[in-house]
CSV table of C-alpha atoms in Angstrom, one decimal:
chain,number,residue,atom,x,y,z
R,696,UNK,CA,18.5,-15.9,-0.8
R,697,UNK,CA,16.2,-18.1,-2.5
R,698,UNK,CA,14.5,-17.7,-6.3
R,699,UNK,CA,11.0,-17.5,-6.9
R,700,UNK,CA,11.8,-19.1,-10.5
R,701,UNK,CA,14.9,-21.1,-10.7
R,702,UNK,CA,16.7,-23.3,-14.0
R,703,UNK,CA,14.4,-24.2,-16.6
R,704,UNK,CA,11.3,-22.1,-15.7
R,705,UNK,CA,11.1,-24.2,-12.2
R,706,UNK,CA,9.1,-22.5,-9.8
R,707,UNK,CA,10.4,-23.6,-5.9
R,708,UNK,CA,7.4,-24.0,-4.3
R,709,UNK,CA,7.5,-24.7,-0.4
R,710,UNK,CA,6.6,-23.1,2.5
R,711,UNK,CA,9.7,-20.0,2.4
R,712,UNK,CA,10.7,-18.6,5.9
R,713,UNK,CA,13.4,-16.8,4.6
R,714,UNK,CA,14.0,-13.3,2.1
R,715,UNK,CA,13.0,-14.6,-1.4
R,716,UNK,CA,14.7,-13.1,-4.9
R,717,UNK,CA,11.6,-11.6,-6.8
R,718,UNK,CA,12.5,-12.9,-10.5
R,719,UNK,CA,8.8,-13.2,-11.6
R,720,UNK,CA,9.9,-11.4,-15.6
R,721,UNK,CA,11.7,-15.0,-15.3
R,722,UNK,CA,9.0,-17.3,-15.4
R,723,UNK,CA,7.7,-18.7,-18.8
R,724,UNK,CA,3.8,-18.1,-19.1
R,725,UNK,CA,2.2,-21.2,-21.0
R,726,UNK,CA,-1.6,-21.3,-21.8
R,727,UNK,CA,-3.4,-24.4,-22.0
R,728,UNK,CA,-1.8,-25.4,-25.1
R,729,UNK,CA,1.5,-25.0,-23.6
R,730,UNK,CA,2.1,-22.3,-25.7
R,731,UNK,CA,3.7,-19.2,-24.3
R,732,UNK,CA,1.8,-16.0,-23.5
R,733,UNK,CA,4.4,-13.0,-24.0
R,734,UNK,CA,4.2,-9.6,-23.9
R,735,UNK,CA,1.1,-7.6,-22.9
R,736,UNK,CA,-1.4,-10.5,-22.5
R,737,UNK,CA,1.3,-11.9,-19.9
R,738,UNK,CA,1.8,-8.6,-18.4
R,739,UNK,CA,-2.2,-8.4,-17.4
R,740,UNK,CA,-2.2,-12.1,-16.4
R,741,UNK,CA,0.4,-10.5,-13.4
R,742,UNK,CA,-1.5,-9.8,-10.3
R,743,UNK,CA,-0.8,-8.3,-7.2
R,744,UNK,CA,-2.9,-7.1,-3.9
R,745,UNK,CA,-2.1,-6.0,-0.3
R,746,UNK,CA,-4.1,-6.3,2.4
R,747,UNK,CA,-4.2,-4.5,6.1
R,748,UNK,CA,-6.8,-5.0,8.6
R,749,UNK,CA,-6.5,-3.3,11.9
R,750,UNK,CA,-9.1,-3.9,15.0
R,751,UNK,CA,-9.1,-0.8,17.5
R,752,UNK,CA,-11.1,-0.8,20.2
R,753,UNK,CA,-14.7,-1.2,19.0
R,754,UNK,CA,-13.8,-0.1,15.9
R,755,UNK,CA,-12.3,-2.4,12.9
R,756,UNK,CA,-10.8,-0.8,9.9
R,757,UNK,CA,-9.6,-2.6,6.2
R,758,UNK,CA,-7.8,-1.3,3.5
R,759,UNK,CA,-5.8,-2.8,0.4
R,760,UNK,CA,-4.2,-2.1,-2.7
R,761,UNK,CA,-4.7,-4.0,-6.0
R,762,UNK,CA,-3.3,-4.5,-9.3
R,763,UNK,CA,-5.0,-6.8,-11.3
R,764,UNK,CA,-2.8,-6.0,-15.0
R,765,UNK,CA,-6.1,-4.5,-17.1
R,766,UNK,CA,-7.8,-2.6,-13.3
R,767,UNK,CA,-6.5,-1.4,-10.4
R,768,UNK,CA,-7.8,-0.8,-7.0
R,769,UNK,CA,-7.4,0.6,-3.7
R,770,UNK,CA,-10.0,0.6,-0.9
R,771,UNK,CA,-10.7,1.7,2.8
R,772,UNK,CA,-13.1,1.5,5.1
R,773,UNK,CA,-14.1,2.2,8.9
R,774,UNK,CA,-16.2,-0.1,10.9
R,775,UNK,CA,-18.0,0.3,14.1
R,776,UNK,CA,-19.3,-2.6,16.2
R,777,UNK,CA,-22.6,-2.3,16.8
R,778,UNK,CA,-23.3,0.4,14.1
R,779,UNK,CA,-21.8,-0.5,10.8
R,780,UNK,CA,-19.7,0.9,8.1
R,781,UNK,CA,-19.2,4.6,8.8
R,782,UNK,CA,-16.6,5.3,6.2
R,783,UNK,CA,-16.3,3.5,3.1
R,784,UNK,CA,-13.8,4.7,0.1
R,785,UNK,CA,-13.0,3.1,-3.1
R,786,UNK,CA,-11.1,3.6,-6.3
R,787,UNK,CA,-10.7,2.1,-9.7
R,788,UNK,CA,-8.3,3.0,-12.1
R,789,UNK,CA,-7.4,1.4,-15.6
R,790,UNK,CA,-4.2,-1.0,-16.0
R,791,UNK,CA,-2.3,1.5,-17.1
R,792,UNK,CA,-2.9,4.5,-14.5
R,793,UNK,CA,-0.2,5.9,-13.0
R,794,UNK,CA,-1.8,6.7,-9.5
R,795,UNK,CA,0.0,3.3,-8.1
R,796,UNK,CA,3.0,2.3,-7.8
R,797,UNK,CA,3.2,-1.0,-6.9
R,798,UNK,CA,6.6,-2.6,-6.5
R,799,UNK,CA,7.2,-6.2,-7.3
R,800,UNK,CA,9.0,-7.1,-4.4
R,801,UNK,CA,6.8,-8.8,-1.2
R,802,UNK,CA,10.2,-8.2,1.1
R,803,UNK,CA,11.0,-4.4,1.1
R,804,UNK,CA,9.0,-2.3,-1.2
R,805,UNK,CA,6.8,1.4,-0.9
R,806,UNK,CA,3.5,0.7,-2.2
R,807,UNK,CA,1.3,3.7,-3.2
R,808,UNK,CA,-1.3,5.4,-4.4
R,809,UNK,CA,-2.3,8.6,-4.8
R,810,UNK,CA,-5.6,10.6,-6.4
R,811,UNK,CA,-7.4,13.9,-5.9
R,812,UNK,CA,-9.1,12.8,-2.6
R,813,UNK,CA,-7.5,9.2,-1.8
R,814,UNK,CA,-3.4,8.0,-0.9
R,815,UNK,CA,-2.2,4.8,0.9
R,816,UNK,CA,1.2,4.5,2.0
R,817,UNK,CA,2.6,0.8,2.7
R,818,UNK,CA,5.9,0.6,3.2
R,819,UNK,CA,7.3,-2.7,3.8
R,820,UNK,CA,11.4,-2.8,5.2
R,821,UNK,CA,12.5,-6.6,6.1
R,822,UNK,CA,16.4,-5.2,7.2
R,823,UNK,CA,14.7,-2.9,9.7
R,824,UNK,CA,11.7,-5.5,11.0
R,825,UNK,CA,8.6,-2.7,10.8
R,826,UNK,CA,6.0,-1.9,8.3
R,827,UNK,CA,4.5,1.3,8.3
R,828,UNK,CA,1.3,3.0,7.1
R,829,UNK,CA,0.1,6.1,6.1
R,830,UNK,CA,-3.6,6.1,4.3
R,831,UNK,CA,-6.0,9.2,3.5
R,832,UNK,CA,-9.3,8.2,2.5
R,833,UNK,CA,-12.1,10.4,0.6
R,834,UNK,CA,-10.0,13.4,2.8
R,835,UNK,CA,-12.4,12.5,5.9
R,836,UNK,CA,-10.4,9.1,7.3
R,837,UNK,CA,-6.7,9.3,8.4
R,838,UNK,CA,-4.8,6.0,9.3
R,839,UNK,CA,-1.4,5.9,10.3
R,840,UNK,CA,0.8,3.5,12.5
R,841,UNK,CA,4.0,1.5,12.6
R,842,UNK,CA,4.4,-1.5,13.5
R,843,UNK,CA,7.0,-4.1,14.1
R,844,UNK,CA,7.3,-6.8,11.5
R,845,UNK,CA,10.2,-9.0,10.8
R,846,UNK,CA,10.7,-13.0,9.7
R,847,UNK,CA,12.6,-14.3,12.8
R,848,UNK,CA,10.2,-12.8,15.8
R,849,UNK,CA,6.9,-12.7,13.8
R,850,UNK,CA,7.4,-15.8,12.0
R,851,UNK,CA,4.6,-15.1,9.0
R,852,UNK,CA,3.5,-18.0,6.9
R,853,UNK,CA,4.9,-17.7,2.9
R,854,UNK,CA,4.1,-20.6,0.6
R,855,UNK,CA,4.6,-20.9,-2.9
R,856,UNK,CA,2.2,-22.9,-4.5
R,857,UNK,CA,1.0,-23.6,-8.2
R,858,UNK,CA,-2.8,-22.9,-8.8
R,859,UNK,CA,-2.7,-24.6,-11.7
R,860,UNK,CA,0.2,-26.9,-13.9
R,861,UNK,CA,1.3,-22.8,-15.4
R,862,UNK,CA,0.7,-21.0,-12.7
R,863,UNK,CA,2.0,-19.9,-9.1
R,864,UNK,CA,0.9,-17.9,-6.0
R,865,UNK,CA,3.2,-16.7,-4.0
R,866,UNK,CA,1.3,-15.5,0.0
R,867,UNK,CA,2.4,-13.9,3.3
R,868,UNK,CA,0.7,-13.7,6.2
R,869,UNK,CA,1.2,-12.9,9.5
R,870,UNK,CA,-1.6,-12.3,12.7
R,871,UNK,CA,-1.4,-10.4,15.0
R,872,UNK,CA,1.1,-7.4,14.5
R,873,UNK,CA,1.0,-5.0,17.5
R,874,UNK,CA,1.1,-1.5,17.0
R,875,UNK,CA,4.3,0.8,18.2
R,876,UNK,CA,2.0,3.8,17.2
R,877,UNK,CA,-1.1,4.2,15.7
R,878,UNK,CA,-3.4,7.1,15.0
R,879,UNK,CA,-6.8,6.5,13.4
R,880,UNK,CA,-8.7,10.1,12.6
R,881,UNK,CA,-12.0,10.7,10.8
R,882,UNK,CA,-12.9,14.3,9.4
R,883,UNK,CA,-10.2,15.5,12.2
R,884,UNK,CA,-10.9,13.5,15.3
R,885,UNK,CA,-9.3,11.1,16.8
R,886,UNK,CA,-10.9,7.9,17.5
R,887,UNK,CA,-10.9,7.1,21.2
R,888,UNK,CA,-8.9,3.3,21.6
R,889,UNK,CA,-6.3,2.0,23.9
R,890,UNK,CA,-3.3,2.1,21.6
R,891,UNK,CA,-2.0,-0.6,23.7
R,892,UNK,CA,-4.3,-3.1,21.9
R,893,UNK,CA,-4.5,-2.5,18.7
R,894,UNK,CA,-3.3,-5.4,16.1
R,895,UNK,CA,-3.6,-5.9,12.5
R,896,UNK,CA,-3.5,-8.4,10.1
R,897,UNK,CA,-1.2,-9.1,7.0
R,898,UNK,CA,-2.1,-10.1,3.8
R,899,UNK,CA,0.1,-9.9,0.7
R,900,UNK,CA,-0.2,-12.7,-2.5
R,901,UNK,CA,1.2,-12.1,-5.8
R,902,UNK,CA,2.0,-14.3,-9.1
R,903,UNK,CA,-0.3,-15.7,-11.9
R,904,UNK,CA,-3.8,-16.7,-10.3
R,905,UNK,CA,-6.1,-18.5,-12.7
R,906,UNK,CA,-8.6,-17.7,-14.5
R,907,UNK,CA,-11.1,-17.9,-12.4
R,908,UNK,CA,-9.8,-17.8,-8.6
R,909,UNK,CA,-12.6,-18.2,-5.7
R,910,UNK,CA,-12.0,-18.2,-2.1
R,911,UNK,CA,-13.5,-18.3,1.5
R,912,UNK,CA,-11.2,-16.5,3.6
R,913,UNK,CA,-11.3,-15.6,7.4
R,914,UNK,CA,-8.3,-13.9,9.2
R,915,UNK,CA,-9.0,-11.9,12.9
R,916,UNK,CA,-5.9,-10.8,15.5
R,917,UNK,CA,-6.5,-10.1,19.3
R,918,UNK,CA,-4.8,-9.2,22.4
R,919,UNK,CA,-6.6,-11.7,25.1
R,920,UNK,CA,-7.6,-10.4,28.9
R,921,UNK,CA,-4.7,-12.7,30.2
R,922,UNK,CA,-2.0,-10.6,27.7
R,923,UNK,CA,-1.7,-13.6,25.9
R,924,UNK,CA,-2.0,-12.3,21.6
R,925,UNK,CA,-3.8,-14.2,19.1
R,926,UNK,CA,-4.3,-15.0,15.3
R,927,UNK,CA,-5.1,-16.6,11.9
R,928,UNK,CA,-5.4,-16.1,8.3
R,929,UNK,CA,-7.1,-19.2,6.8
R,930,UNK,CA,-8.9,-19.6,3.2
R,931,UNK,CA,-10.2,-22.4,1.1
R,932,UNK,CA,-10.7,-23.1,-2.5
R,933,UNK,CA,-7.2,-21.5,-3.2
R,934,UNK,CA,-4.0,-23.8,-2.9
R,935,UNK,CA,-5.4,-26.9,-1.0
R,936,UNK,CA,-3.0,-29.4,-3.3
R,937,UNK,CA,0.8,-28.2,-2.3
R,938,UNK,CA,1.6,-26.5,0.3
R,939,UNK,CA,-1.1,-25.0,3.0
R,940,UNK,CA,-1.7,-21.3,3.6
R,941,UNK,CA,-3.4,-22.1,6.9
R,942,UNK,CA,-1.6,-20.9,10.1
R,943,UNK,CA,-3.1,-19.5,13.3
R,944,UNK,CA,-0.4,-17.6,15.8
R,945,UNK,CA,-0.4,-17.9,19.5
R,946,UNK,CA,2.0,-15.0,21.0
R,947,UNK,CA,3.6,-15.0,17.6
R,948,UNK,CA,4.2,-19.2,17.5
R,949,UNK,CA,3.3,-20.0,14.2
R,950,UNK,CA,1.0,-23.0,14.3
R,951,UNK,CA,0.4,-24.6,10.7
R,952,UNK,CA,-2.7,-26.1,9.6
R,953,UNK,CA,-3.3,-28.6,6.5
R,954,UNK,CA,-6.7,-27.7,5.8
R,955,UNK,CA,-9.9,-26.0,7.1
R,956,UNK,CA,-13.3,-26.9,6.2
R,957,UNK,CA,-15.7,-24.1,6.1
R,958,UNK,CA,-19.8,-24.8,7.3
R,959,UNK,CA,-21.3,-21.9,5.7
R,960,UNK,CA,-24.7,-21.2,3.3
R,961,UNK,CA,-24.1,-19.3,1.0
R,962,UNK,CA,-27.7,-18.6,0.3
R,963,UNK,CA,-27.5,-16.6,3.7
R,964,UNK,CA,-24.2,-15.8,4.4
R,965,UNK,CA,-25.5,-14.3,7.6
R,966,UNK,CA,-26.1,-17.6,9.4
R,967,UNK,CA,-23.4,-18.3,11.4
R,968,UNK,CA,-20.2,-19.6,9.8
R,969,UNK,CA,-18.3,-22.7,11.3
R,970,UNK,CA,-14.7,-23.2,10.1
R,971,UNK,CA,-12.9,-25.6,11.4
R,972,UNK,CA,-10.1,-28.9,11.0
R,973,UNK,CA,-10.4,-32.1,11.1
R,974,UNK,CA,-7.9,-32.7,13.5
R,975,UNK,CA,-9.0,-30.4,16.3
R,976,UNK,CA,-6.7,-28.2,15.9
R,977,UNK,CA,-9.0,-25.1,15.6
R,978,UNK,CA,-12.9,-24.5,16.1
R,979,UNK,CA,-13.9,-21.3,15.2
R,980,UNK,CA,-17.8,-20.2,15.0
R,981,UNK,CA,-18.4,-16.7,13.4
R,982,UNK,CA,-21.3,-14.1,13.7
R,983,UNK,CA,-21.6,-12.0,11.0
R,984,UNK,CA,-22.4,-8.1,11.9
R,985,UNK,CA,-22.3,-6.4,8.5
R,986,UNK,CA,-20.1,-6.2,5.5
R,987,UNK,CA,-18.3,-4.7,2.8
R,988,UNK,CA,-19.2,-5.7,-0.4
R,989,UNK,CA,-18.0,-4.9,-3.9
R,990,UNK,CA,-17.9,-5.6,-7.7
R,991,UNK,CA,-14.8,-4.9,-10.3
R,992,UNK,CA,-16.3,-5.1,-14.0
R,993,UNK,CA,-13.2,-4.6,-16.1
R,994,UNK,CA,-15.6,-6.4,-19.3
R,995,UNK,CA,-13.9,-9.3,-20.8
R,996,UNK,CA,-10.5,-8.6,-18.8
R,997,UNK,CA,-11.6,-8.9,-15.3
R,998,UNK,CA,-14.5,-9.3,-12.9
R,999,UNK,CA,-14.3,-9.8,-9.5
R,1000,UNK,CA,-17.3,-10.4,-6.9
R,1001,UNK,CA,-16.4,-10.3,-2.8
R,1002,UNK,CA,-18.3,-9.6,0.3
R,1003,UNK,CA,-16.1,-9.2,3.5
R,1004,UNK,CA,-18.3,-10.0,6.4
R,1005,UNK,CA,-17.2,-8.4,10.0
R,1006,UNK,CA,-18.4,-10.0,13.0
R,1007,UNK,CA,-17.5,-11.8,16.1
R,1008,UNK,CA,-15.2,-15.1,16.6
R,1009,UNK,CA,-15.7,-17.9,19.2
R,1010,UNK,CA,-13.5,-21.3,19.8
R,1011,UNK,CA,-9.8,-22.8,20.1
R,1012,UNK,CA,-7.1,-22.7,19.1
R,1013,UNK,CA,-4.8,-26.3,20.3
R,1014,UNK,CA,-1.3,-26.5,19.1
R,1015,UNK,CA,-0.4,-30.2,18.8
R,1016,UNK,CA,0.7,-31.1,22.6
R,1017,UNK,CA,0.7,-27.7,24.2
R,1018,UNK,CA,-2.5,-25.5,26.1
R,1019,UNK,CA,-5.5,-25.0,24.1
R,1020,UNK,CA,-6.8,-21.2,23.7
R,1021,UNK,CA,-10.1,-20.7,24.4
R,1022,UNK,CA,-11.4,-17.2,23.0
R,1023,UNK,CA,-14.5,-15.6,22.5
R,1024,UNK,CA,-16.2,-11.5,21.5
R,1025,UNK,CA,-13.0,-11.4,18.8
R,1026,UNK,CA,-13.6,-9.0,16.1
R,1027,UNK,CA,-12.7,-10.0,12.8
R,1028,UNK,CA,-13.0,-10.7,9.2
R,1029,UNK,CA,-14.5,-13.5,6.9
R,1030,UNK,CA,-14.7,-13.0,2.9
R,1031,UNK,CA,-16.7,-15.0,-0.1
R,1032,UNK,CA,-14.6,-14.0,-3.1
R,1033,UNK,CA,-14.9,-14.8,-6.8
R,1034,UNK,CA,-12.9,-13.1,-9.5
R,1035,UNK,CA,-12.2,-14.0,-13.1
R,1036,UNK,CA,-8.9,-12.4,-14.4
């Protein structure tokens, strides 16, 4: 199994398709200086988030959990093509709340949460190859499913990088899952889907970001008429030096990609986004719908800034020497994120 921190506070960054040993407490904290942070200032500069999003049918669902040392967050909403954000739930807790639980372990672990009106269940088990959910939002929106989820048939992308000389990100990803089963309710009713189609995206990072950590992300999964299943989780402004955390799947065939350039304004997000590479391997052209949009103001501590964008993908994908995948009318996700922690 290999070590996130190994002899004399070396960090093994690489791209790490295999179980990884969790000894974060290990790792020496240096600030600028070079002088190491201890104790609770390193404890808050710790953090941690989860993310699921599922697409259903014409509708699209997200939910995460987030520890970010000084606040902590969980989130949930319900989106309907066409209609917009029917359900939205959100709720902030300080550092030291006892509502999560939070386990440092990206492999196997139960994360959860759990307040008057709001709990999330994501449990996580490499040995048996699923991951399964269970999420009550505001007592009105029900998500529960299973699906299978292991290293060797899902192949997720998990790269270690630094984000700055004394600091490291560790990221897993994986698009699409398919569900085994899934049950989406709201205020007691079951939303009408073909179960058969549902997929979700994977998103799990965790380590010491920087200060101030901004991204563009995008990330979408599909079943195509033709059977054949599709995704990608893609970001920039993150961990473009070392090791990329690009990767789009084509019937779970991991496809890497070095870099993706993002044609956006971000004066009016709602233009039409191109992301793209410049080797051709993917073209993708987004249509923003509507969004989710939020602010953490934790004071000094931490602020954080992001607007998720739903909408509808268009393009390629074309895997160096095989078929290129033409796809359009994909529901999916892309995010303008700034945070300083």
């Amino acid at each position: 199994m290999k070590q996130l921190i190994g002899e004399n506070n070396k960090v093994n960054y690489g791209c790490i398709d295999e179980p990884i040993e969790w000894n974060y407490r290990d790792f020496v904290l240096r600030d600028f200086f070079n002088r190491e942070i201890k104790g609770l200032r390193k404890k808050r500069a710790y953090h941690q988030f989860n993310y699921i999003g599922i697409s259903a049918g014409k509708y699209i669902a997200g939910f995460a959990i987030v520890d970010l040392g000084a606040v902590k967050n969980v989130f949930g909403f319900l989106y309907e093509m066409g209609s917009g954000i029917i359900l939205e739930s959100d709720d902030k807790c300080p550092g030291f709340s006892r509502k999560m639980d939070f386990p440092r372990n990206p492999d196997s672990y139960k994360a959860r949460y759990e307040s008057r009106s709001t709990s999330l269940l994501i449990d996580k088990d490499k040995d048996e190859g699923v991951l399964t959910i269970d999420c009550h939002f505001k007592k009105r929106l029900k998500i529960k499913g299973r699906f299978p989820y292991s290293m060797e048939k899902h192949r997720p992308l998990r790269v270690l990088n630094p984000n700055d000389p004394n600091r490291f990100t560790f990221t897993e990803k994986c698009s699409p899952l398919r569900a085994e089963d899934i049950e989406i309710s709201l205020d007691g009713e079951k939303l009408p889907f073909d179960k058969e189609t549902v997929t979700a995206i994977y998103d799990w990072s965790g380590g010491y970001l920087r200060r101030e950590t901004i991204w563009y992300w995008t990330a979408f999964s599909a079943i195509l008429p033709d059977g054949t299943s599709i995704g990608t989780n893609l970001a920039a402004f993150v961990n473009e030096t070392f090791f990329s955390e690009n990767a789009f799947w084509i019937d779970n065939n991991r496809t890497r990609v070095p870099r993706v350039i993002y044609d956006i304004d971000p004066l009016d997000p709602y233009k039409r986004w191109h992301v793209y590479d410049e080797t051709g391997t993917l073209d993708l052209i987004f249509t923003p719908e509507g969004e989710r949009s939020d602010k953490i103001n934790g004071g000094p501590l931490a602020k954080a800034i992001f607007r998720q964008f739903i909408g509808m993908f268009e393009g390629y994908f074309h895997p160096e020497g095989e078929k290129r995948i033409d796809f359009h009318n994909i529901k999916g996700f892309c995010e303008i994120h700034r945070a300083l922690w």
